[in-house]
Coordinates of C-alpha atoms in Angstrom, one line a residue:
Chain A
X1 CA 8.0 103.2 -109.5
X2 CA 6.9 103.9 -113.0
X3 CA 8.8 100.7 -114.0
X4 CA 7.0 98.6 -111.5
X5 CA 3.7 99.9 -112.5
X6 CA 4.4 99.3 -116.2
X7 CA 5.6 95.8 -115.3
X8 CA 2.5 95.0 -113.4
X9 CA 0.3 96.3 -116.1
X10 CA 2.1 94.1 -118.6
X11 CA 1.6 91.1 -116.3
X12 CA -2.1 91.7 -116.1
X13 CA -2.3 91.7 -119.9
X14 CA -0.2 88.6 -120.2
X15 CA -2.2 86.9 -117.5
X16 CA -5.3 87.7 -119.5
X17 CA -3.8 86.4 -122.7
X18 CA -2.5 83.3 -121.0
X19 CA -5.9 82.7 -119.5
X20 CA -7.6 83.1 -122.9
X21 CA -5.1 80.7 -124.5
X22 CA -5.5 78.3 -121.6
X23 CA -9.3 78.4 -122.1
X24 CA -9.1 76.0 -125.0
X25 CA -7.1 72.9 -124.3
X26 CA -6.6 70.4 -127.1
X27 CA -5.3 66.8 -126.8
X28 CA -4.5 64.6 -129.8
X29 CA -2.7 61.3 -129.9
X30 CA -2.1 58.9 -132.8
X31 CA -1.2 55.3 -132.3
X32 CA 1.0 53.9 -133.9
X33 CA 3.1 56.9 -135.0
X34 CA 4.6 55.1 -137.9
X35 CA 3.8 52.2 -140.2
X36 CA 5.1 50.5 -143.3
X37 CA 2.9 49.3 -146.1
X38 CA 3.6 45.7 -147.0
X39 CA 5.4 44.8 -150.2
X40 CA 3.9 42.5 -152.6
X41 CA 3.1 41.4 -156.1
X42 CA 0.8 44.0 -157.7
X43 CA -1.0 41.2 -159.5
X44 CA -2.0 39.5 -156.2
X45 CA -1.9 42.6 -154.0
X46 CA -3.3 45.4 -156.0
X47 CA -3.7 47.5 -152.9
X48 CA -1.7 47.4 -149.6
X49 CA -3.0 48.8 -146.3
X50 CA -1.7 50.3 -143.1
X51 CA -2.6 48.8 -139.8
X52 CA -5.5 50.1 -137.9
X53 CA -4.5 53.6 -136.6
X54 CA -6.3 55.0 -133.6
X55 CA -6.8 58.8 -133.3
X56 CA -7.8 60.1 -129.9
X57 CA -8.8 63.7 -129.5
X58 CA -10.2 65.9 -126.7
X59 CA -11.4 69.5 -126.8
X60 CA -11.9 71.5 -123.5
X61 CA -12.7 75.1 -122.7
X62 CA -14.0 75.7 -126.1
X63 CA -17.5 77.1 -125.1
X64 CA -19.6 77.2 -128.2
X65 CA -16.6 77.4 -130.6
X66 CA -16.0 75.1 -133.6
X67 CA -13.4 72.4 -133.7
X68 CA -11.9 70.5 -136.6
X69 CA -9.8 67.3 -136.9
X70 CA -8.1 67.1 -140.3
X71 CA -5.6 64.9 -142.2
X72 CA -3.2 65.6 -144.9
X73 CA 0.1 64.4 -146.3
X74 CA 3.1 66.6 -146.2
X75 CA 3.9 65.5 -149.7
X76 CA 4.0 62.6 -152.1
X77 CA 5.7 59.4 -151.2
X78 CA 9.3 60.0 -152.3
X79 CA 12.4 57.8 -152.9
X80 CA 15.1 59.9 -154.3
X81 CA 14.0 61.2 -157.7
X82 CA 10.9 58.8 -157.8
X83 CA 7.6 59.6 -156.3
X84 CA 4.2 58.1 -155.8
X85 CA 1.3 60.6 -155.9
X86 CA -0.4 61.1 -152.5
X87 CA -3.7 60.7 -154.2
X88 CA -2.9 57.0 -154.8
X89 CA -3.7 56.7 -151.1
X90 CA -7.2 56.5 -149.8
X91 CA -8.4 56.4 -146.2
X92 CA -11.3 54.7 -144.5
X93 CA -12.6 54.2 -140.9
X94 CA -14.9 55.7 -138.3
X95 CA -14.3 59.1 -139.9
X96 CA -15.8 57.9 -143.2
X97 CA -13.7 57.6 -146.3
X98 CA -11.7 59.8 -148.8
X99 CA -8.7 60.2 -150.8
X100 CA -5.5 61.6 -149.2
X101 CA -4.2 64.8 -150.5
X102 CA -1.4 67.3 -149.7
X103 CA -3.8 69.7 -148.1
X104 CA -6.0 69.4 -145.0
X105 CA -9.2 67.5 -145.3
X106 CA -11.6 67.7 -142.3
X107 CA -12.3 64.2 -141.1
X108 CA -14.3 65.2 -137.9
X109 CA -15.7 68.5 -136.7
X110 CA -18.2 69.9 -134.2
X111 CA -19.1 72.6 -131.9
X112 CA -18.2 73.0 -128.3
X113 CA -16.1 70.5 -126.3
X114 CA -15.2 66.8 -126.9
X115 CA -14.8 65.6 -123.3
X116 CA -14.2 63.0 -122.4
X117 CA -11.8 62.1 -125.3
X118 CA -13.1 60.4 -128.3
X119 CA -11.2 57.7 -130.2
X120 CA -11.7 56.8 -133.9
X121 CA -9.8 54.7 -136.2
X122 CA -8.5 55.0 -139.7
X123 CA -6.7 52.8 -142.3
X124 CA -4.7 54.0 -145.2
X125 CA -4.7 52.0 -148.4
X126 CA -2.2 52.5 -151.2
X127 CA -2.5 51.4 -154.9
X128 CA 0.2 48.8 -155.6
X129 CA 1.1 49.4 -159.1
X130 CA 3.8 47.9 -161.5
X131 CA 4.6 51.4 -162.6
X132 CA 6.3 52.3 -159.3
X133 CA 10.1 52.4 -159.5
X134 CA 12.0 50.2 -157.1
X135 CA 13.0 52.1 -153.9
X136 CA 12.2 52.8 -150.4
X137 CA 9.5 55.6 -150.2
X138 CA 8.7 57.8 -147.3
X139 CA 5.9 60.2 -146.5
X140 CA 4.6 62.1 -143.4
X141 CA 0.8 62.1 -142.7
X142 CA -0.3 64.9 -140.4
X143 CA -3.3 64.9 -138.2
X144 CA -4.3 68.4 -137.0
X145 CA -6.8 69.3 -134.3
X146 CA -7.8 72.9 -134.3
X147 CA -10.2 75.5 -132.8
X148 CA -10.7 79.0 -134.2
Chain B
X1 CA 16.8 103.2 -107.4
X2 CA 16.4 101.7 -104.0
X3 CA 17.7 98.1 -103.6
X4 CA 14.3 96.8 -102.6
X5 CA 12.6 98.5 -105.5
X6 CA 15.2 97.3 -107.9
X7 CA 14.7 93.7 -106.6
X8 CA 10.9 94.1 -107.0
X9 CA 11.4 95.2 -110.5
X10 CA 13.7 92.4 -111.3
X11 CA 11.1 89.9 -109.9
X12 CA 8.4 91.5 -112.1
X13 CA 10.5 91.0 -115.3
X14 CA 11.3 87.5 -114.4
X15 CA 7.6 86.8 -113.7
X16 CA 6.7 88.4 -116.9
X17 CA 9.2 86.3 -118.8
X18 CA 7.8 83.1 -117.3
X19 CA 4.3 84.1 -118.0
X20 CA 5.2 84.9 -121.6
X21 CA 6.6 81.4 -121.9
X22 CA 3.5 79.9 -120.5
X23 CA 1.2 82.0 -122.8
X24 CA 3.2 81.0 -125.8
X25 CA 3.2 77.4 -124.8
X26 CA -0.6 77.3 -124.4
X27 CA -1.1 79.1 -127.6
X28 CA 1.1 76.7 -129.5
X29 CA -1.4 73.9 -128.8
X30 CA -3.8 75.3 -131.4
X31 CA -3.6 73.8 -133.9
X32 CA -2.3 70.6 -132.4
X33 CA -0.6 68.3 -134.8
X34 CA 0.6 64.7 -134.7
X35 CA 2.8 63.2 -137.4
X36 CA 2.5 59.7 -138.8
X37 CA 5.7 58.4 -140.5
X38 CA 4.9 56.2 -143.6
X39 CA 7.3 53.8 -145.4
X40 CA 6.7 51.8 -148.5
X41 CA 9.4 49.5 -149.9
X42 CA 9.0 48.7 -153.7
X43 CA 11.3 45.8 -154.4
X44 CA 12.9 45.1 -157.8
X45 CA 10.7 42.5 -159.4
X46 CA 10.0 40.9 -162.8
X47 CA 7.3 38.7 -164.0
X48 CA 6.7 37.2 -167.4
X49 CA 3.8 35.4 -168.9
X50 CA 3.5 33.8 -172.3
X51 CA 0.1 32.8 -173.6
X52 CA 1.7 29.9 -175.7
X53 CA 4.2 27.2 -174.7
X54 CA 4.1 25.4 -178.0
X55 CA 4.3 26.8 -181.6
X56 CA 3.6 24.4 -184.5
X57 CA 3.9 25.3 -188.2
X58 CA 1.9 23.2 -190.7
X59 CA 3.2 21.7 -193.9
X60 CA 2.7 23.9 -196.9
X61 CA 3.6 24.2 -200.6
X62 CA 6.6 26.6 -200.8
X63 CA 5.3 27.9 -204.2
X64 CA 2.0 29.0 -202.7
X65 CA 3.0 29.6 -199.1
X66 CA 6.4 31.3 -198.9
X67 CA 5.9 32.1 -195.2
X68 CA 4.0 29.8 -192.8
X69 CA 1.9 31.1 -190.0
X70 CA 1.9 29.3 -186.7
X71 CA -1.2 27.1 -186.1
X72 CA -1.7 28.7 -182.7
X73 CA -1.9 32.2 -184.0
X74 CA -0.2 35.1 -182.3
X75 CA 1.3 34.9 -178.9
X76 CA 0.4 37.3 -176.2
X77 CA 3.4 38.2 -173.9
X78 CA 2.9 40.0 -170.6
X79 CA 6.0 41.4 -169.1
X80 CA 5.8 43.2 -165.8
X81 CA 8.8 44.7 -164.0
X82 CA 9.8 47.2 -161.4
X83 CA 13.3 48.7 -161.3
X84 CA 14.9 51.8 -160.2
X85 CA 16.7 53.1 -163.2
X86 CA 18.0 51.9 -166.5
X87 CA 16.1 49.5 -168.9
X88 CA 13.9 46.4 -168.7
X89 CA 14.7 44.1 -171.5
X90 CA 12.8 41.1 -172.9
X91 CA 15.0 38.8 -175.0
X92 CA 14.6 35.4 -176.8
X93 CA 17.2 32.8 -177.7
X94 CA 16.8 29.6 -179.6
X95 CA 18.6 26.5 -178.1
X96 CA 19.5 25.4 -181.6
X97 CA 18.6 25.4 -185.3
X98 CA 15.3 23.6 -186.0
X99 CA 16.4 19.9 -186.1
X100 CA 14.8 16.7 -187.4
X101 CA 17.4 14.0 -186.8
X102 CA 20.4 14.9 -188.9
X103 CA 18.5 17.5 -190.8
X104 CA 18.4 21.1 -189.9
X105 CA 16.5 24.3 -190.9
X106 CA 18.4 27.4 -189.9
X107 CA 16.6 29.0 -187.0
X108 CA 16.9 32.4 -188.7
X109 CA 14.0 31.1 -190.8
X110 CA 11.8 31.8 -187.9
X111 CA 10.8 35.4 -187.6
X112 CA 8.3 37.5 -185.7
X113 CA 6.4 40.8 -185.9
X114 CA 5.2 42.4 -182.8
X115 CA 2.8 45.0 -181.6
X116 CA 2.6 46.7 -178.1
X117 CA 4.5 49.4 -176.2
X118 CA 8.2 48.6 -176.5
X119 CA 7.9 45.4 -178.5
X120 CA 9.8 45.0 -181.7
X121 CA 9.9 42.4 -184.5
X122 CA 13.0 40.3 -185.2
X123 CA 14.7 37.2 -186.6
X124 CA 15.5 34.3 -184.3
X125 CA 19.0 33.3 -183.4
X126 CA 20.7 30.5 -181.4
X127 CA 23.9 32.4 -181.0
X128 CA 22.8 35.8 -179.6
X129 CA 19.7 36.7 -177.6
X130 CA 17.5 38.9 -179.6
X131 CA 15.5 41.8 -178.1
X132 CA 11.8 41.3 -178.2
X133 CA 11.0 44.4 -176.1
X134 CA 12.6 47.2 -173.9
X135 CA 11.2 49.7 -171.5
X136 CA 12.8 52.6 -169.7
X137 CA 10.2 52.7 -166.9
X138 CA 8.6 50.2 -164.5
X139 CA 5.3 48.9 -165.6
X140 CA 3.2 46.0 -166.9
X141 CA 3.5 45.7 -170.8
X142 CA 1.5 43.5 -173.1
X143 CA 2.6 42.7 -176.6
X144 CA 1.3 40.5 -179.4
X145 CA 3.9 38.4 -181.2
X146 CA 3.1 36.8 -184.5
X147 CA 5.6 34.0 -185.8
X148 CA 6.3 33.1 -189.4
X149 CA 8.6 30.4 -190.7
X150 CA 10.2 30.8 -194.2
X151 CA 9.2 27.9 -196.3
X152 CA 11.5 26.3 -198.8
X153 CA 11.8 23.3 -201.3
X154 CA 15.2 22.8 -199.8
X155 CA 13.9 21.5 -196.5
X156 CA 14.2 17.7 -196.0
X157 CA 11.1 16.0 -194.8
X158 CA 10.8 15.5 -191.1
X159 CA 9.4 16.9 -187.9
X160 CA 11.6 19.8 -186.9
X161 CA 11.8 21.3 -183.4
X162 CA 13.8 23.7 -181.2
X163 CA 13.3 25.5 -178.0
X164 CA 12.9 29.2 -177.5
X165 CA 13.8 30.8 -174.1
X166 CA 12.4 34.2 -173.2
X167 CA 14.2 36.2 -170.6
X168 CA 13.0 39.4 -168.8
X169 CA 15.9 41.2 -167.2
X170 CA 15.9 44.4 -165.1
X171 CA 18.8 46.5 -163.9

C-alpha cells in the first residue's frame, strides 16, 4: 500500500511538472532548411546572397514571461583544412541586420505570447573574396526560440 | 502482495514512466531550435590583367643610354587566383628573339624588375618560361613590372619585335 501511495505522490509531482512544462509551447519553423550560395567571380560578384528565408515562430502559455529568437552559426564555413570566418556573413531582413557570429544574437524578442504565429524573413550575404581557397564549404546556422 | 495490488502498482509505474516521457518531451521544446544547412562552392579560378599590351623602346645612343626604358613606363599586372593547395605561378615566355627581318637581338637583352607581393625580376627567354610571380595562397595580387632593353652598338638598324605571353597557372 505504501508503494501505491508513493507512486501516486510521484504521479502528482510529475503531473505538476508536466503541466508547468506544457504551459509554454513554442513553435519554430524555417523555410527552406538549406541553401547554397551561388559561385561567381569575386570581381563581378563581391557578395553572394542566400534566398529569402522565412522564419515563423509562435509562443503560447508564456504569461508575462520574456521570449527570444536568436541566430548563430555553429562554426565557420569549413572545407577540409580551409575555413571562411563566420563574420564574413551578414544578415538582413525584417529582423533588422547584423553580422553573423558563432554565438547567439537575438533577432527578435518580447514579453508574453506570440499568437497567432509571426513570420519574418532573413537573407544571409557572404563576402566573395579571392582569398578563399577552392573547395566546398559547409556550415550550419541555428535559429533558437526560447523562453526563460 | 495481493495480485490486484500488484497490478495496480504495475499500472502506476507504467503511468509514471509515460508521464515522465511526456514531461521530458515538453521540456525539450525550450529552447526550440531549427538548423539551416549552408553550402558554398569555391571553384578553382584564375584571372590575369595586364595594363599594357604593347611595349616600345626608343632609339638611343648606346654610349649615353646603356639600358633603354620602355616608352609606356611600368606595366601593372593583376593576377587573381583561387586554388586549394600548392602554388599559383605567373610566367612569361617570348615567342622568339627580337627580330627585324634577318637581324636579331637576343631576347635576353630584355629584362624586368618588379615590385609587389610575390613578384620577382628576371631576364626574358624564348626557350623556358620565366617566373614573374608565385603565391602559396589564393588571392588577388598586383605587381608593377618595369622593362629595360640592353642597348648596344652591335644592333643592326631596324624595327625589332617579338611577342611575350604571360601565363597564370594554378594547381
